[in-house]
Amino acid sequence: MEGFLQWLSMKQKRKLSVWLKILIYTTIFIVLVFIGNALLKSVIEKKIHTTANKFAPYIKTNFKTIHINLLAASLNFDSITIQYQPNQSIKSKHQIFFKNVAINGINFFKLIGGKNFSASSCKTINGKISLDKYLLNSNDSLPANILS
């Protein structure tokens, strides 16, 4: 009888050990997912900022905040303003403002790895577009070296 009790306690110890390992591995996995999520969001946000500033001073892009949802594959911009001013010596400019822009269906891995961007939908809320009459009548364009 004593051998059976020792065997039973050994079996319980193994079960406890297995459950403890599962708990530890699950906790480590969850922590790694949260850290990876934060790092990936940071990389995406930096990429968006550098891309938005690529055409400065001709095209200026400002936004209050970016909300990145990796699970829903979406970006939300709050209070986004885009200004186009092809000639810095003249104060004429086109300006676009949206209170909110939601872009859905994004493949973030392609966005980080390359220069391709694709999305399935783009929803704008409370937009205001101001087109300058002088720029519409003139034949100004961006300098050719800006795209290189």
Tab-separated table of C-alpha atoms in Angstrom:
chain	number	residue	atom	x	y	z
A	1	MET	CA	0.000	0.000	0.000
A	2	GLU	CA	2.867	2.348	0.832
A	3	GLY	CA	4.377	1.882	-2.667
A	4	PHE	CA	1.070	2.802	-4.268
A	5	LEU	CA	0.904	6.062	-2.253
A	6	GLN	CA	4.456	6.935	-3.308
A	7	TRP	CA	3.558	6.157	-6.940
A	8	LEU	CA	0.412	8.301	-6.657
A	9	SER	CA	2.297	11.259	-5.249
A	10	MET	CA	4.931	10.926	-8.014
A	11	LYS	CA	2.169	10.934	-10.618
A	12	GLN	CA	0.643	14.041	-9.050
A	13	LYS	CA	4.049	15.732	-8.983
A	14	ARG	CA	4.490	15.026	-12.710
A	15	LYS	CA	1.023	16.431	-13.455
A	16	LEU	CA	1.830	19.522	-11.424
A	17	SER	CA	5.162	19.841	-13.218
A	18	VAL	CA	3.475	19.577	-16.642
A	19	TRP	CA	0.863	22.206	-15.736
A	20	LEU	CA	3.547	24.473	-14.330
A	21	LYS	CA	5.544	24.187	-17.569
A	22	ILE	CA	2.438	24.938	-19.639
A	23	LEU	CA	1.718	28.001	-17.489
A	24	ILE	CA	5.305	29.270	-17.774
A	25	TYR	CA	5.464	28.762	-21.560
A	26	THR	CA	2.069	30.409	-22.043
A	27	THR	CA	3.133	33.404	-19.959
A	28	ILE	CA	6.387	33.744	-21.903
A	29	PHE	CA	4.482	33.533	-25.207
A	30	ILE	CA	2.008	36.243	-24.151
A	31	VAL	CA	4.803	38.547	-22.989
A	32	LEU	CA	6.657	38.039	-26.290
A	33	VAL	CA	3.470	38.809	-28.263
A	34	PHE	CA	2.978	42.080	-26.352
A	35	ILE	CA	6.635	43.099	-26.804
A	36	GLY	CA	6.557	42.168	-30.500
A	37	ASN	CA	3.320	44.090	-30.963
A	38	ALA	CA	4.792	47.217	-29.357
A	39	LEU	CA	7.994	46.970	-31.428
A	40	LEU	CA	6.101	46.412	-34.676
A	41	LYS	CA	3.798	49.366	-33.964
A	42	SER	CA	6.844	51.555	-33.292
A	43	VAL	CA	8.490	50.526	-36.578
A	44	ILE	CA	5.267	51.156	-38.522
A	45	GLU	CA	4.782	54.571	-36.899
A	46	LYS	CA	8.361	55.616	-37.739
A	47	LYS	CA	7.894	54.435	-41.332
A	48	ILE	CA	4.707	56.502	-41.632
A	49	HIS	CA	6.433	59.608	-40.258
A	50	THR	CA	9.418	59.281	-42.613
A	51	THR	CA	7.161	58.656	-45.608
A	52	ALA	CA	4.958	61.636	-44.702
A	53	ASN	CA	8.014	63.908	-44.494
A	54	LYS	CA	9.604	62.605	-47.693
A	55	PHE	CA	8.157	65.346	-49.903
A	56	ALA	CA	8.756	68.259	-47.511
A	57	PRO	CA	8.808	71.261	-47.920
A	58	TYR	CA	6.448	70.963	-50.918
A	59	ILE	CA	3.952	68.606	-49.323
A	60	LYS	CA	3.536	68.818	-45.551
A	61	THR	CA	1.575	66.206	-43.645
A	62	ASN	CA	0.564	66.608	-40.007
A	63	PHE	CA	-1.668	64.478	-37.818
A	64	LYS	CA	-2.579	64.497	-34.169
A	65	THR	CA	-2.338	60.756	-33.483
A	66	ILE	CA	-2.035	57.429	-35.249
A	67	HIS	CA	-3.897	54.378	-33.984
A	68	ILE	CA	-2.412	51.137	-35.307
A	69	ASN	CA	-4.404	47.934	-34.915
A	70	LEU	CA	-2.350	44.966	-36.082
A	71	LEU	CA	-5.098	42.398	-35.517
A	72	ALA	CA	-7.659	44.340	-37.576
A	73	ALA	CA	-4.952	45.424	-40.085
A	74	SER	CA	-6.024	49.043	-39.826
A	75	LEU	CA	-4.681	52.555	-39.335
A	76	ASN	CA	-6.644	55.497	-37.971
A	77	PHE	CA	-5.365	59.055	-38.259
A	78	ASP	CA	-6.895	61.773	-36.089
A	79	SER	CA	-6.929	65.373	-37.382
A	80	ILE	CA	-4.832	64.877	-40.506
A	81	THR	CA	-3.789	67.896	-42.588
A	82	ILE	CA	-2.054	67.731	-45.970
A	83	GLN	CA	-0.697	70.947	-47.515
A	84	TYR	CA	0.627	71.250	-51.052
A	85	GLN	CA	2.762	74.328	-51.753
A	86	PRO	CA	4.868	73.875	-54.913
A	87	ASN	CA	6.530	77.285	-54.707
A	88	GLN	CA	7.840	78.261	-51.271
A	89	SER	CA	8.211	81.934	-52.219
A	90	ILE	CA	4.472	82.247	-52.888
A	91	LYS	CA	1.990	81.745	-50.061
A	92	SER	CA	-0.549	79.967	-52.273
A	93	LYS	CA	-1.272	76.383	-51.259
A	94	HIS	CA	-3.853	73.610	-51.457
A	95	GLN	CA	-4.929	72.167	-48.134
A	96	ILE	CA	-6.852	69.029	-47.173
A	97	PHE	CA	-8.103	68.366	-43.650
A	98	PHE	CA	-9.936	65.326	-42.280
A	99	LYS	CA	-11.045	64.887	-38.707
A	100	ASN	CA	-10.514	61.144	-39.041
A	101	VAL	CA	-9.146	58.823	-41.715
A	102	ALA	CA	-9.555	55.047	-41.306
A	103	ILE	CA	-7.569	52.748	-43.606
A	104	ASN	CA	-8.433	49.038	-43.431
A	105	GLY	CA	-7.108	45.825	-44.986
A	106	ILE	CA	-3.410	46.692	-44.787
A	107	ASN	CA	-0.625	44.119	-45.046
A	108	PHE	CA	1.827	45.615	-42.535
A	109	PHE	CA	4.614	43.146	-43.324
A	110	LYS	CA	4.669	44.229	-46.987
A	111	LEU	CA	4.571	47.849	-45.847
A	112	ILE	CA	7.583	47.432	-43.572
A	113	GLY	CA	9.612	45.278	-45.934
A	114	GLY	CA	9.109	47.151	-49.159
A	115	LYS	CA	7.696	50.196	-50.793
A	116	ASN	CA	4.315	48.723	-51.688
A	117	PHE	CA	1.191	49.881	-49.920
A	118	SER	CA	-2.250	48.456	-50.488
A	119	ALA	CA	-5.471	48.674	-48.525
A	120	SER	CA	-8.984	47.385	-49.047
A	121	SER	CA	-10.800	50.528	-47.876
A	122	CYS	CA	-10.242	54.138	-46.861
A	123	LYS	CA	-12.926	56.029	-44.943
A	124	THR	CA	-12.713	59.782	-44.363
A	125	ILE	CA	-14.785	61.714	-41.842
A	126	ASN	CA	-15.508	65.466	-41.788
A	127	GLY	CA	-13.255	66.558	-44.615
A	128	LYS	CA	-12.455	70.041	-45.798
A	129	ILE	CA	-10.575	70.635	-49.047
A	130	SER	CA	-9.279	74.138	-49.818
A	131	LEU	CA	-7.986	74.621	-53.356
A	132	ASP	CA	-6.058	77.790	-54.142
A	133	LYS	CA	-7.314	79.643	-57.232
A	134	TYR	CA	-3.837	80.886	-58.161
A	135	LEU	CA	-2.369	77.342	-58.104
A	136	LEU	CA	-5.268	75.954	-60.123
A	137	ASN	CA	-4.704	78.573	-62.843
A	138	SER	CA	-0.926	78.233	-62.856
A	139	ASN	CA	1.037	75.366	-64.322
A	140	ASP	CA	3.257	74.674	-61.273
A	141	SER	CA	4.429	71.185	-60.489
A	142	LEU	CA	6.864	69.538	-58.134
A	143	PRO	CA	10.554	69.619	-59.035
A	144	ALA	CA	11.714	66.527	-60.937
A	145	ASN	CA	14.447	65.689	-58.378
A	146	ILE	CA	11.972	65.187	-55.531
A	147	LEU	CA	11.045	61.681	-56.686
A	148	SER	CA	14.630	60.431	-56.853
